[in-house]
Amino acid sequence: MLCQAVHLGQSRPFAARVCQPSRAVRVSARASRGTRPEYIPNRIDDPNYVRIFDTTLRDGEQSPGATLTSKEKMEIARQLVKLGVDVIEAGFPMASQDDFEAVRAIAMEIGNNVDSTGYAPAICGLSRSREPDIERAWEAVRHARHPRVHIFLATSPIHMEHKLRMSRDQVLRQAVESVAFCRALGCPDVEFSPEDATRSEPAFLYEVLREVIRAGATTINIPDTTGWALPHEYGAFIADLRRNVEGAEGVVFSTHCQNDLGLSTANSLAGAQGGARQLECTINGIGERAGNASLEEVVMAIALRGADQLGGLRTGIDAVHLAPTSKMVSDYSGMPVQPHKAIVGANAFAHESGIHQDGMLKSRDTYEIMTPESIGLARAQGVGLVLGKHSGRHALATRLKELGFADLPSERVNDIFRRFKDLADKKKNIADDDLLALVQDEVHQPTAIWQLQDLQVVCGSMGLPTATVKLLGPDGIHRVAVGMGTGPVDAAYKAIDSLVRIPVDLVDYGMTSVTGGIEALATTRVIIRPAGELASTGTKQDYKGRQQQRTFSGQGAHEDVVVSSARAYISALNRMIPYISAQAHAATAAVDNARSAETATATVVV
Ligand code: KIV
């Protein structure tokens, strides 16, 4: 066996060995989970336990096109609880009323859902280092059992000079005052992030961190905001801060690694080796620009190599929920997972070459370091079920369960079964990917406001492409419209627009064939945004103070490419409509408030 001695990290001299993974290393992620230490904001009473802080709903939602509805955020939060994440960063409450409400709802429901072991995730709201933001974030999370506010302020020369236009003294004072203010509001758990920490001067950072710890910070997060650091550097940086910041022993250090150089997972693990005991990450690694550390990669690296290479590190994550969570986040955010993505990509467990297949047949250990089952996937051939037109509801439900969809309500399974039967009439064998596309089309959908009933197109090289659509509206009435366009999809979208009557811009449109063959299912993904007089209702302020136009994604799947496209478009509209109605409602309420304030003033004057 090839074994080579290497030293990783600076603070803890691990005499690590790189070995072929043995059977003993291939422990299931669940087996390495163990008990979860009691949640105490500023310390963890097990030196090997690493908190997983999920920021899919905050940093992840920052990805272009990834707007999530409040209902979707809640469902993702429920899934994060199944995974067992320690902290959910539920959003940036100051961004908009909608974001505030979503964080508050998650804090109230998910943050109080205590299981039999006493576990309930801490619910965190992000805040700039300003009193109104901090009050808003605290208001949003305060009803959780473990509420947390995460305050950030940049400390690098480049950010202080060009973005904040503040001196070091001003930054130091503002950071301290913000943390103290948050504690004075009654918040027991305050995380502080010196934004762009990895490009900050260490001596200044020691001073800022010492003072925010004195002011009451419980977690110190070290963001590699631009994804600049290399793993050995980042691990050494965390270790250096832990050694040199006065009061460091009384707080939990945390990593937050952006992926601009593709190093976010490696950096997070190096940070843990440097002594960080909270790792911030997102499902599928979604996030600003090139994204964030991917939760599934970080967690599986610790599950598989924590014992032998990371000094015994472990997390509280139940990895069997990884695959369904990844699928849910990808469907809701409209951000597909690349096929070769580690852990959750479609090819992560596919063995194409003859040599690999031969090895796999002799022993799975030859080319697999973890089993698909350990992340919530099952092999079709392992079960021996091939689904086709004679398969019944039970066989379908079993396969869905094996694919990670164990908790689908029976009416959802019925809907999928109906679609499955239609497809099986046209296609001999139904592959797992077909089923996943149907789940996406039937389950991971927004509440149906408009529903496609029928569609017919006339197209070709003679004459104008024309589409006739029949929709069921929110009032329960069927309406029919005809549209003409440059092609059949354009014609169908025009017909839908003439019924829904909400101005939108189509930002992106893409179609993929799920499996090969002429009878394959086509999945369509579209991204739209409010247009015309509604354009401004779609904007929100992100945590960097930028005005962002919200975009909404939708997916559809069908054997007919135009029907698939129409379903995707309606799905995106159904995601957008509640959002703009809520905005319009808030605007009307604001005008009404202003009017009653005017009346009140007038009364006083009189
Ligand atoms: O990337 C970053 O610096 C952040 C902070 C707000 C933690 O997202």
Coordinates of C-alpha atoms and ligand atoms in Angstrom, one line a residue:
M1 CA 0.0 0.0 0.0
L2 CA 1.3 3.4 -0.9
C3 CA 1.7 5.6 2.2
Q4 CA 3.4 8.9 2.2
A5 CA 3.9 11.2 5.2
V6 CA 2.7 14.8 4.8
H7 CA 2.2 17.7 7.3
L8 CA -0.8 19.8 6.9
G9 CA -1.7 23.0 8.7
Q10 CA 0.4 25.2 10.9
S11 CA -1.1 25.2 14.3
R12 CA -1.6 21.5 14.9
P13 CA 1.2 19.3 13.6
F14 CA -0.8 16.5 12.2
A15 CA 1.5 13.7 11.1
A16 CA -0.9 12.7 8.4
R17 CA -0.6 9.8 6.0
V18 CA -2.0 9.6 2.5
C19 CA -3.2 6.1 2.1
Q20 CA -5.5 4.2 -0.1
P21 CA -8.9 4.3 1.6
S22 CA -9.4 1.1 3.5
R23 CA -12.8 -0.4 4.4
A24 CA -12.4 1.1 7.8
V25 CA -12.2 4.6 6.2
R26 CA -15.3 4.0 4.2
V27 CA -17.5 4.5 7.2
S28 CA -20.9 5.7 6.4
A29 CA -21.3 9.4 7.1
R30 CA -24.1 8.6 9.5
A31 CA -21.8 6.3 11.6
S32 CA -19.3 9.1 12.1
R33 CA -22.0 11.5 13.3
G34 CA -22.0 10.7 17.0
T35 CA -23.8 13.0 19.5
R36 CA -24.1 16.7 19.0
P37 CA -22.7 18.9 21.7
E38 CA -25.2 21.3 23.4
Y39 CA -25.4 24.6 21.5
I40 CA -23.5 27.2 23.4
P41 CA -22.9 30.3 21.3
N42 CA -19.2 31.0 22.1
R43 CA -17.9 27.5 22.7
I44 CA -18.2 23.9 21.7
D45 CA -17.6 21.3 24.4
D46 CA -16.1 18.8 22.0
P47 CA -12.8 19.9 20.5
N48 CA -13.4 17.7 17.4
Y49 CA -16.9 18.9 16.6
V50 CA -17.2 21.2 13.6
R51 CA -20.4 23.3 13.3
I52 CA -21.9 23.5 9.8
F53 CA -23.3 26.9 9.0
D54 CA -25.4 26.8 5.9
T55 CA -25.8 30.1 4.0
T56 CA -27.7 28.8 0.9
L57 CA -30.6 31.1 1.8
R58 CA -28.4 34.2 2.1
D59 CA -25.1 33.9 0.1
G60 CA -26.5 31.2 -2.1
E61 CA -29.6 33.3 -3.0
Q62 CA -27.1 36.0 -4.0
S63 CA -26.3 34.0 -7.2
P64 CA -27.6 35.7 -10.3
G65 CA -31.1 34.3 -11.1
A66 CA -31.4 32.3 -7.9
T67 CA -34.3 34.2 -6.3
L68 CA -36.2 31.9 -4.0
T69 CA -39.8 32.4 -2.8
S70 CA -40.6 32.5 0.9
K71 CA -42.3 29.1 0.6
E72 CA -39.2 27.6 -1.1
K73 CA -36.9 29.1 1.5
M74 CA -39.0 27.5 4.2
E75 CA -38.9 24.1 2.4
I76 CA -35.1 24.3 2.0
A77 CA -34.8 25.2 5.7
R78 CA -36.9 22.1 6.6
Q79 CA -34.5 20.0 4.5
L80 CA -31.5 21.6 6.2
V81 CA -32.9 20.5 9.5
K82 CA -33.1 16.9 8.2
L83 CA -29.4 17.3 7.3
G84 CA -28.8 18.5 10.8
V85 CA -26.9 21.8 10.0
D86 CA -26.0 23.7 13.2
V87 CA -26.8 27.2 11.9
I88 CA -29.1 28.4 9.1
E89 CA -28.3 31.8 7.8
A90 CA -31.8 32.5 6.6
G91 CA -31.3 35.8 4.8
F92 CA -30.5 39.5 5.0
P93 CA -33.6 40.9 6.7
M94 CA -32.8 44.5 5.7
A95 CA -32.9 43.6 2.0
S96 CA -36.7 43.9 1.7
Q97 CA -39.9 43.3 3.6
D98 CA -40.1 39.9 1.8
D99 CA -36.7 38.9 3.0
F100 CA -37.5 40.0 6.6
E101 CA -40.7 38.0 6.6
A102 CA -39.0 34.9 5.3
V103 CA -36.2 35.1 8.0
R104 CA -38.8 35.7 10.7
A105 CA -41.0 32.8 9.6
I106 CA -38.0 30.4 9.5
A107 CA -36.9 31.6 13.0
M108 CA -40.4 31.0 14.4
E109 CA -41.1 27.6 12.8
I110 CA -37.7 26.0 12.1
G111 CA -35.9 27.7 15.0
N112 CA -38.3 26.2 17.5
N113 CA -38.6 22.8 16.1
V114 CA -36.7 21.0 18.8
D115 CA -36.1 17.3 18.2
S116 CA -35.9 14.5 20.8
T117 CA -32.1 15.1 21.2
G118 CA -32.7 18.7 22.0
Y119 CA -31.4 19.8 18.5
A120 CA -32.9 22.9 16.9
P121 CA -30.6 24.9 14.5
A122 CA -29.6 28.4 15.4
I123 CA -31.2 30.9 13.0
C124 CA -29.1 33.7 11.8
G125 CA -29.8 37.0 10.0
L126 CA -27.1 39.0 8.2
S127 CA -26.6 42.6 9.0
R128 CA -24.4 45.5 7.9
S129 CA -22.7 47.3 10.7
R130 CA -25.4 49.9 11.1
E131 CA -28.0 50.2 13.9
P132 CA -31.2 50.0 11.7
D133 CA -29.9 46.9 10.0
I134 CA -29.0 45.3 13.3
E135 CA -32.4 46.1 14.8
R136 CA -34.1 44.6 11.8
A137 CA -32.0 41.4 11.8
W138 CA -32.6 41.0 15.6
E139 CA -36.3 41.5 15.1
A140 CA -36.3 38.8 12.4
V141 CA -34.5 36.1 14.4
R142 CA -35.4 36.9 18.0
H143 CA -38.1 34.3 18.3
A144 CA -35.8 31.4 17.5
R145 CA -34.6 29.2 20.3
H146 CA -31.0 30.0 19.3
P147 CA -31.2 33.4 17.5
R148 CA -28.0 34.8 16.0
V149 CA -27.1 38.1 14.3
H150 CA -24.2 38.2 11.9
I151 CA -22.6 41.6 11.6
F152 CA -20.0 42.4 9.0
L153 CA -17.7 45.3 8.2
A154 CA -14.7 45.4 5.9
T155 CA -11.2 45.7 7.3
S156 CA -9.0 45.5 4.2
P157 CA -7.2 48.7 3.1
I158 CA -8.8 48.3 -0.4
H159 CA -12.4 48.1 1.0
M160 CA -11.9 50.7 3.7
E161 CA -10.4 53.2 1.2
H162 CA -12.6 52.6 -1.9
K163 CA -15.8 51.2 -0.6
L164 CA -16.4 52.4 2.9
R165 CA -14.2 55.6 2.7
M166 CA -13.5 55.2 6.3
S167 CA -10.3 55.4 8.4
R168 CA -9.1 52.5 10.5
D169 CA -10.2 54.2 13.7
Q170 CA -13.7 54.7 12.3
V171 CA -13.9 51.1 11.2
L172 CA -12.7 49.9 14.6
R173 CA -15.2 52.1 16.5
Q174 CA -18.1 51.2 14.2
A175 CA -17.4 47.4 14.6
V176 CA -17.2 47.6 18.3
E177 CA -20.3 49.8 18.7
S178 CA -22.3 47.5 16.4
V179 CA -21.5 44.4 18.3
A180 CA -22.2 46.2 21.6
F181 CA -25.5 47.6 20.3
C182 CA -26.6 44.1 19.2
R183 CA -25.8 42.6 22.5
A184 CA -27.6 45.5 24.3
L185 CA -30.7 44.7 22.2
G186 CA -30.7 41.3 24.0
C187 CA -29.1 39.2 21.3
P188 CA -27.1 36.4 23.0
D189 CA -25.2 35.3 19.9
V190 CA -23.4 37.7 17.7
E191 CA -21.1 36.6 14.8
F192 CA -18.7 39.2 13.5
S193 CA -17.1 39.1 10.1
P194 CA -14.2 41.4 9.1
E195 CA -15.1 41.4 5.4
D196 CA -12.2 40.7 3.0
A197 CA -10.2 39.5 6.1
T198 CA -7.6 37.6 4.0
R199 CA -6.5 40.9 2.4
S200 CA -6.5 42.8 5.7
E201 CA -3.4 43.7 7.7
P202 CA -2.9 41.2 10.5
A203 CA -2.0 43.7 13.2
F204 CA -5.2 45.7 12.4
L205 CA -7.2 42.5 12.4
Y206 CA -5.9 41.5 15.8
E207 CA -7.0 44.8 17.2
V208 CA -10.5 44.8 15.7
L209 CA -11.1 41.2 16.7
R210 CA -9.9 41.7 20.2
E211 CA -12.2 44.7 20.6
V212 CA -15.3 43.0 19.1
I213 CA -14.7 40.0 21.4
R214 CA -14.6 42.3 24.3
A215 CA -17.8 43.9 23.1
G216 CA -19.5 40.5 23.1
A217 CA -19.0 38.7 19.8
T218 CA -19.4 35.0 20.2
T219 CA -18.2 33.7 16.7
I220 CA -15.4 35.3 14.7
N221 CA -15.8 34.5 11.0
I222 CA -12.8 35.0 8.7
P223 CA -14.2 35.6 5.2
D224 CA -12.0 35.0 2.2
T225 CA -14.4 37.4 0.4
T226 CA -12.6 37.4 -3.0
G227 CA -11.5 33.7 -3.0
W228 CA -7.9 34.9 -2.9
A229 CA -6.3 32.6 -0.3
L230 CA -4.5 29.3 -0.9
P231 CA -5.2 26.5 1.4
H232 CA -1.9 26.4 3.3
E233 CA -2.1 30.2 3.7
Y234 CA -5.7 30.3 4.9
G235 CA -5.1 27.5 7.4
A236 CA -2.1 29.3 8.8
F237 CA -4.0 32.6 8.9
I238 CA -6.7 31.1 11.1
A239 CA -4.1 29.5 13.4
D240 CA -2.2 32.8 13.6
L241 CA -5.4 34.8 14.5
R242 CA -6.2 32.2 17.2
R243 CA -2.7 32.6 18.6
N244 CA -2.5 36.4 18.5
V245 CA -6.0 37.8 19.1
E246 CA -6.6 38.5 22.8
G247 CA -9.7 36.6 23.9
A248 CA -9.6 34.2 21.0
E249 CA -10.0 31.2 23.3
G250 CA -13.4 32.4 24.4
V251 CA -15.0 32.4 20.9
V252 CA -15.6 30.0 18.0
F253 CA -13.6 30.7 14.8
S254 CA -15.3 30.3 11.5
T255 CA -14.4 30.0 7.8
H256 CA -16.3 31.6 4.9
C257 CA -14.5 30.8 1.6
Q258 CA -15.6 32.1 -1.8
N259 CA -14.6 29.9 -4.8
D260 CA -13.0 32.3 -7.2
L261 CA -9.9 30.0 -7.6
G262 CA -11.9 26.8 -7.1
L263 CA -10.3 26.4 -3.6
S264 CA -13.3 27.0 -1.3
T265 CA -13.6 23.4 -0.1
A266 CA -9.8 23.0 0.3
N267 CA -9.6 26.4 2.1
S268 CA -12.5 25.5 4.5
L269 CA -10.8 22.2 5.4
A270 CA -7.5 24.0 5.9
G271 CA -9.3 26.5 8.1
A272 CA -10.6 23.6 10.2
Q273 CA -7.1 22.3 10.6
G274 CA -6.0 25.8 11.7
G275 CA -8.6 25.5 14.5
A276 CA -11.8 26.9 13.0
R277 CA -14.8 25.0 14.4
Q278 CA -17.5 26.5 12.2
L279 CA -17.5 26.1 8.4
E280 CA -19.8 28.3 6.3
C281 CA -21.0 26.7 3.1
T282 CA -23.9 26.3 0.7
I283 CA -25.8 23.4 -0.9
N284 CA -24.2 22.8 -4.4
G285 CA -21.7 25.5 -3.6
I286 CA -24.0 28.2 -5.0
G287 CA -23.2 31.9 -4.2
E288 CA -21.8 35.1 -5.4
R289 CA -19.7 34.9 -8.6
A290 CA -18.0 31.5 -8.6
G291 CA -19.9 30.5 -5.5
N292 CA -19.1 29.3 -2.0
A293 CA -17.7 26.2 -0.3
S294 CA -20.0 23.4 -1.2
L295 CA -21.6 21.9 1.9
E296 CA -21.7 18.3 0.5
E297 CA -18.0 18.4 -0.3
V298 CA -16.9 19.8 3.0
V299 CA -19.1 17.4 4.9
M300 CA -18.2 14.3 3.0
A301 CA -14.5 15.1 3.2
I302 CA -14.8 15.3 7.0
A303 CA -17.0 12.2 7.1
L304 CA -14.5 10.2 5.1
R305 CA -11.2 11.6 6.1
G306 CA -11.9 13.4 9.4
A307 CA -10.7 10.5 11.5
D308 CA -7.5 9.6 9.8
Q309 CA -6.4 12.9 8.3
L310 CA -8.0 15.8 10.2
G311 CA -7.3 14.8 13.8
G312 CA -10.7 13.3 14.4
L313 CA -12.9 16.1 13.2
R314 CA -16.6 15.3 12.8
T315 CA -19.9 17.1 12.0
G316 CA -23.5 16.6 13.0
I317 CA -24.7 16.1 9.4
D318 CA -26.8 13.1 8.3
A319 CA -25.4 12.7 4.8
V320 CA -28.3 10.6 3.5
H321 CA -30.2 13.8 2.9
L322 CA -27.5 15.4 0.7
A323 CA -28.8 14.2 -2.7
P324 CA -32.5 15.2 -2.2
T325 CA -31.4 18.6 -0.7
S326 CA -29.1 19.2 -3.7
K327 CA -31.9 18.4 -6.1
M328 CA -34.4 20.7 -4.3
V329 CA -31.9 23.6 -4.2
S330 CA -31.1 23.2 -7.9
D331 CA -34.7 23.0 -8.9
Y332 CA -35.8 26.0 -6.7
S333 CA -32.9 28.2 -7.5
G334 CA -32.9 27.3 -11.2
M335 CA -29.2 26.6 -11.0
P336 CA -28.4 23.2 -12.5
V337 CA -25.7 21.1 -11.0
Q338 CA -22.8 20.4 -13.4
P339 CA -22.7 16.6 -14.2
H340 CA -19.1 16.2 -12.9
K341 CA -19.8 18.1 -9.7
A342 CA -18.2 16.2 -6.7
I343 CA -20.7 14.2 -4.6
V344 CA -24.0 15.3 -6.1
G345 CA -23.2 15.6 -9.9
A346 CA -25.1 13.2 -12.2
N347 CA -21.7 11.5 -13.1
A348 CA -20.4 11.3 -9.5
F349 CA -21.1 7.6 -9.4
A350 CA -21.1 6.8 -13.1
H351 CA -18.5 4.4 -14.3
E352 CA -18.1 4.6 -18.1
S353 CA -14.8 3.1 -19.0
G354 CA -14.5 -0.7 -19.5
I355 CA -11.6 -0.9 -17.1
H356 CA -13.5 1.0 -14.4
Q357 CA -16.6 -1.1 -14.9
D358 CA -14.6 -4.3 -14.7
G359 CA -13.1 -3.1 -11.4
M360 CA -16.4 -2.1 -10.0
L361 CA -17.9 -5.5 -10.8
K362 CA -15.1 -7.2 -8.9
S363 CA -15.3 -4.8 -6.0
R364 CA -16.9 -1.4 -5.6
D365 CA -14.0 -0.2 -3.5
T366 CA -11.8 -0.1 -6.6
Y367 CA -13.2 3.2 -7.9
E368 CA -15.7 4.4 -5.2
I369 CA -14.6 6.1 -2.0
M370 CA -18.2 6.5 -0.8
T371 CA -21.4 4.7 -1.7
P372 CA -24.2 6.5 -3.5
E373 CA -26.4 5.2 -0.7
S374 CA -24.4 7.2 1.9
I375 CA -25.6 10.4 0.3
G376 CA -29.2 9.3 -0.3
L377 CA -29.0 7.8 -3.7
A378 CA -29.6 4.1 -4.7
R379 CA -28.4 2.2 -7.7
A380 CA -31.2 1.1 -10.0
Q381 CA -29.3 -2.1 -10.9
G382 CA -28.7 -2.8 -7.2
V383 CA -32.4 -3.1 -6.7
G384 CA -33.1 -4.8 -9.9
L385 CA -36.2 -2.7 -10.8
V386 CA -36.6 -1.5 -14.4
L387 CA -39.6 0.7 -14.6
G388 CA -41.8 0.6 -17.7
K389 CA -45.4 0.7 -18.7
H390 CA -46.4 -2.4 -16.6
S391 CA -44.9 -1.0 -13.4
G392 CA -47.4 0.0 -10.7
R393 CA -47.7 2.8 -8.3
H394 CA -45.9 0.8 -5.6
A395 CA -42.8 0.2 -7.8
L396 CA -42.7 3.8 -8.7
A397 CA -43.0 4.9 -5.1
T398 CA -40.2 2.5 -4.1
R399 CA -37.9 3.9 -6.8
L400 CA -38.7 7.5 -5.8
K401 CA -37.9 6.5 -2.2
E402 CA -34.6 5.1 -3.3
L403 CA -33.8 8.3 -5.2
G404 CA -34.2 10.2 -2.0
F405 CA -37.9 11.2 -2.1
A406 CA -39.2 9.2 0.8
D407 CA -41.6 11.8 2.2
L408 CA -43.6 12.8 -0.8
P409 CA -47.3 13.2 0.0
S410 CA -49.5 10.5 -1.7
E411 CA -51.3 13.0 -4.0
R412 CA -47.8 14.1 -5.3
V413 CA -46.9 10.4 -6.0
N414 CA -50.3 10.1 -7.7
D415 CA -49.5 13.1 -10.0
I416 CA -46.1 11.7 -10.8
F417 CA -47.6 8.2 -11.4
R418 CA -50.1 9.7 -13.9
R419 CA -47.3 11.5 -15.8
F420 CA -45.1 8.3 -15.5
K421 CA -47.8 6.2 -17.2
D422 CA -48.2 8.7 -20.0
L423 CA -44.5 8.7 -20.6
A424 CA -44.3 4.9 -20.4
D425 CA -46.8 4.6 -23.1
K426 CA -44.4 6.3 -25.4
K427 CA -41.0 5.2 -24.0
K428 CA -40.1 1.6 -23.2
N429 CA -37.9 2.0 -20.2
I430 CA -38.1 4.9 -17.8
A431 CA -34.7 5.9 -16.5
D432 CA -34.0 7.5 -13.1
D433 CA -33.3 10.8 -14.9
D434 CA -36.8 10.7 -16.4
L435 CA -38.2 10.3 -12.9
L436 CA -36.1 13.1 -11.5
A437 CA -37.4 15.4 -14.3
L438 CA -41.0 14.4 -13.5
V439 CA -40.3 15.1 -9.8
Q440 CA -38.9 18.5 -10.8
D441 CA -41.9 19.2 -12.9
E442 CA -44.5 18.0 -10.4
V443 CA -43.1 18.5 -7.0
H444 CA -40.5 21.3 -6.9
Q445 CA -42.9 23.8 -8.3
P446 CA -44.3 27.1 -7.0
T447 CA -48.0 27.2 -6.0
A448 CA -50.0 26.9 -9.2
I449 CA -51.6 30.3 -9.9
W450 CA -51.9 29.7 -13.6
Q451 CA -52.0 26.1 -15.0
L452 CA -51.5 24.9 -18.5
Q453 CA -54.4 22.8 -19.6
D454 CA -53.9 22.4 -23.4
L455 CA -51.6 23.7 -26.1
Q456 CA -51.6 23.3 -29.8
V457 CA -49.1 24.8 -32.3
V458 CA -49.0 25.2 -36.0
C459 CA -45.6 25.8 -37.4
G460 CA -43.2 25.1 -40.2
S461 CA -41.7 27.0 -43.1
M462 CA -45.1 28.0 -44.6
G463 CA -46.8 30.9 -42.7
L464 CA -46.6 32.3 -39.2
P465 CA -46.1 30.0 -36.3
T466 CA -49.3 30.1 -34.3
A467 CA -50.1 28.7 -30.8
T468 CA -53.4 28.2 -29.1
V469 CA -53.2 27.8 -25.3
K470 CA -55.8 27.0 -22.7
L471 CA -55.0 28.1 -19.1
L472 CA -56.8 27.6 -15.9
G473 CA -56.6 30.9 -14.0
P474 CA -56.5 31.8 -10.3
D475 CA -60.3 32.3 -10.4
G476 CA -60.9 28.8 -11.6
I477 CA -62.0 30.0 -15.1
H478 CA -60.6 28.4 -18.2
R479 CA -59.4 30.9 -20.8
V480 CA -58.1 30.4 -24.4
A481 CA -55.8 32.6 -26.4
V482 CA -54.0 32.5 -29.7
G483 CA -50.5 34.0 -30.2
M484 CA -48.2 34.3 -33.2
G485 CA -44.5 34.5 -33.0
T486 CA -41.1 34.0 -34.6
G487 CA -41.3 30.3 -33.7
P488 CA -43.7 27.9 -31.9
V489 CA -42.3 28.7 -28.4
D490 CA -42.4 32.4 -29.0
A491 CA -46.0 32.0 -30.2
A492 CA -47.0 30.0 -27.1
Y493 CA -45.3 32.6 -24.8
K494 CA -47.2 35.4 -26.6
A495 CA -50.5 33.6 -26.1
I496 CA -49.7 33.0 -22.4
D497 CA -48.8 36.7 -22.0
S498 CA -52.1 37.8 -23.5
L499 CA -53.9 35.8 -20.7
V500 CA -51.7 36.5 -17.7
R501 CA -51.2 40.2 -18.6
I502 CA -48.1 40.8 -16.6
P503 CA -45.2 42.4 -18.4
V504 CA -42.0 40.3 -18.2
D505 CA -38.7 40.1 -19.9
L506 CA -37.3 36.7 -20.8
V507 CA -33.8 36.7 -19.5
D508 CA -32.7 33.2 -20.3
Y509 CA -34.1 30.1 -22.0
G510 CA -32.5 26.7 -22.2
M511 CA -33.7 23.2 -23.1
T512 CA -32.1 19.8 -22.5
S513 CA -33.0 16.3 -23.4
V514 CA -33.1 14.1 -20.3
T515 CA -32.2 10.8 -21.9
G516 CA -31.3 9.8 -25.5
G517 CA -33.8 8.8 -28.2
I518 CA -36.6 10.5 -30.1
E519 CA -39.1 9.9 -27.3
A520 CA -36.9 11.5 -24.6
L521 CA -38.3 14.0 -22.1
A522 CA -37.3 17.6 -22.7
T523 CA -36.6 19.8 -19.7
T524 CA -36.8 23.5 -20.1
R525 CA -35.5 26.2 -17.8
V526 CA -36.3 29.8 -18.2
I527 CA -35.4 33.0 -16.2
I528 CA -37.7 36.0 -16.3
R529 CA -37.9 39.4 -14.6
P530 CA -40.7 41.9 -14.2
A531 CA -40.7 44.5 -17.0
G532 CA -42.4 47.8 -17.9
E533 CA -44.1 49.5 -15.0
L534 CA -43.4 46.5 -12.8
A535 CA -39.6 46.6 -13.4
S536 CA -38.9 48.6 -10.1
T537 CA -41.0 46.2 -8.0
G538 CA -38.4 43.5 -8.7
T539 CA -35.4 45.3 -7.1
K540 CA -33.9 44.6 -3.8
Q541 CA -30.9 45.9 -2.0
D542 CA -28.2 43.3 -1.5
Y543 CA -25.9 43.2 1.5
K544 CA -23.3 45.1 -0.3
G545 CA -25.8 48.0 -0.8
R546 CA -26.2 47.3 -4.6
Q547 CA -29.7 47.5 -6.1
Q548 CA -30.4 44.1 -7.7
Q549 CA -33.2 43.3 -10.1
R550 CA -34.8 40.0 -9.0
T551 CA -35.1 37.3 -11.6
F552 CA -37.3 34.3 -11.3
S553 CA -36.7 30.8 -12.7
G554 CA -39.1 28.1 -13.8
Q555 CA -38.7 24.6 -15.0
G556 CA -40.9 22.3 -17.0
A557 CA -40.6 18.7 -18.4
H558 CA -42.5 17.1 -21.2
E559 CA -42.1 14.8 -24.2
D560 CA -43.3 17.7 -26.4
V561 CA -40.7 20.5 -26.5
V562 CA -43.3 23.3 -26.8
V563 CA -45.4 22.0 -23.9
S564 CA -42.2 21.7 -21.9
S565 CA -41.3 25.3 -22.7
A566 CA -44.8 26.5 -21.9
R567 CA -44.8 24.7 -18.5
A568 CA -41.4 26.3 -17.6
Y569 CA -42.6 29.8 -18.5
I570 CA -45.8 29.4 -16.4
S571 CA -43.7 28.0 -13.6
A572 CA -41.6 31.1 -13.6
L573 CA -44.7 33.3 -13.8
N574 CA -46.2 31.5 -10.8
R575 CA -43.0 32.1 -8.9
M576 CA -42.9 35.8 -9.8
I577 CA -46.6 36.7 -9.3
P578 CA -46.9 36.3 -5.5
Y579 CA -43.7 38.3 -5.1
I580 CA -44.8 41.3 -7.1
S581 CA -48.3 41.1 -5.6
A582 CA -46.7 41.3 -2.1
Q583 CA -44.6 44.2 -3.2
A584 CA -47.6 46.0 -4.7
H585 CA -49.5 45.3 -1.4
A586 CA -46.6 46.7 0.6
A587 CA -46.5 49.8 -1.6
T588 CA -50.3 50.3 -1.2
A589 CA -50.0 49.9 2.6
A590 CA -47.1 52.4 2.6
V591 CA -49.2 54.9 0.7
D592 CA -52.2 54.3 3.1
N593 CA -49.9 54.7 6.1
A594 CA -48.5 58.0 4.7
R595 CA -52.1 59.2 4.1
S596 CA -53.2 58.4 7.6
A597 CA -50.0 60.0 9.0
E598 CA -50.9 63.1 6.9
T599 CA -54.5 63.0 8.3
A600 CA -53.1 62.6 11.8
T601 CA -50.8 65.6 11.3
A602 CA -53.6 67.6 9.9
T603 CA -55.8 66.8 12.8
V604 CA -53.0 67.9 15.2
V605 CA -52.5 71.1 13.3
V606 CA -56.3 71.9 13.3
Ligands
KIV1 O1 -18.0 37.0 1.3 C1 -18.2 37.6 2.4 O2 -17.3 38.3 2.8 C2 -19.5 37.6 3.0 C3 -19.5 38.1 4.4 C4 -20.8 38.9 4.6 C5 -19.4 37.0 5.4 O3 -20.4 37.0 2.5

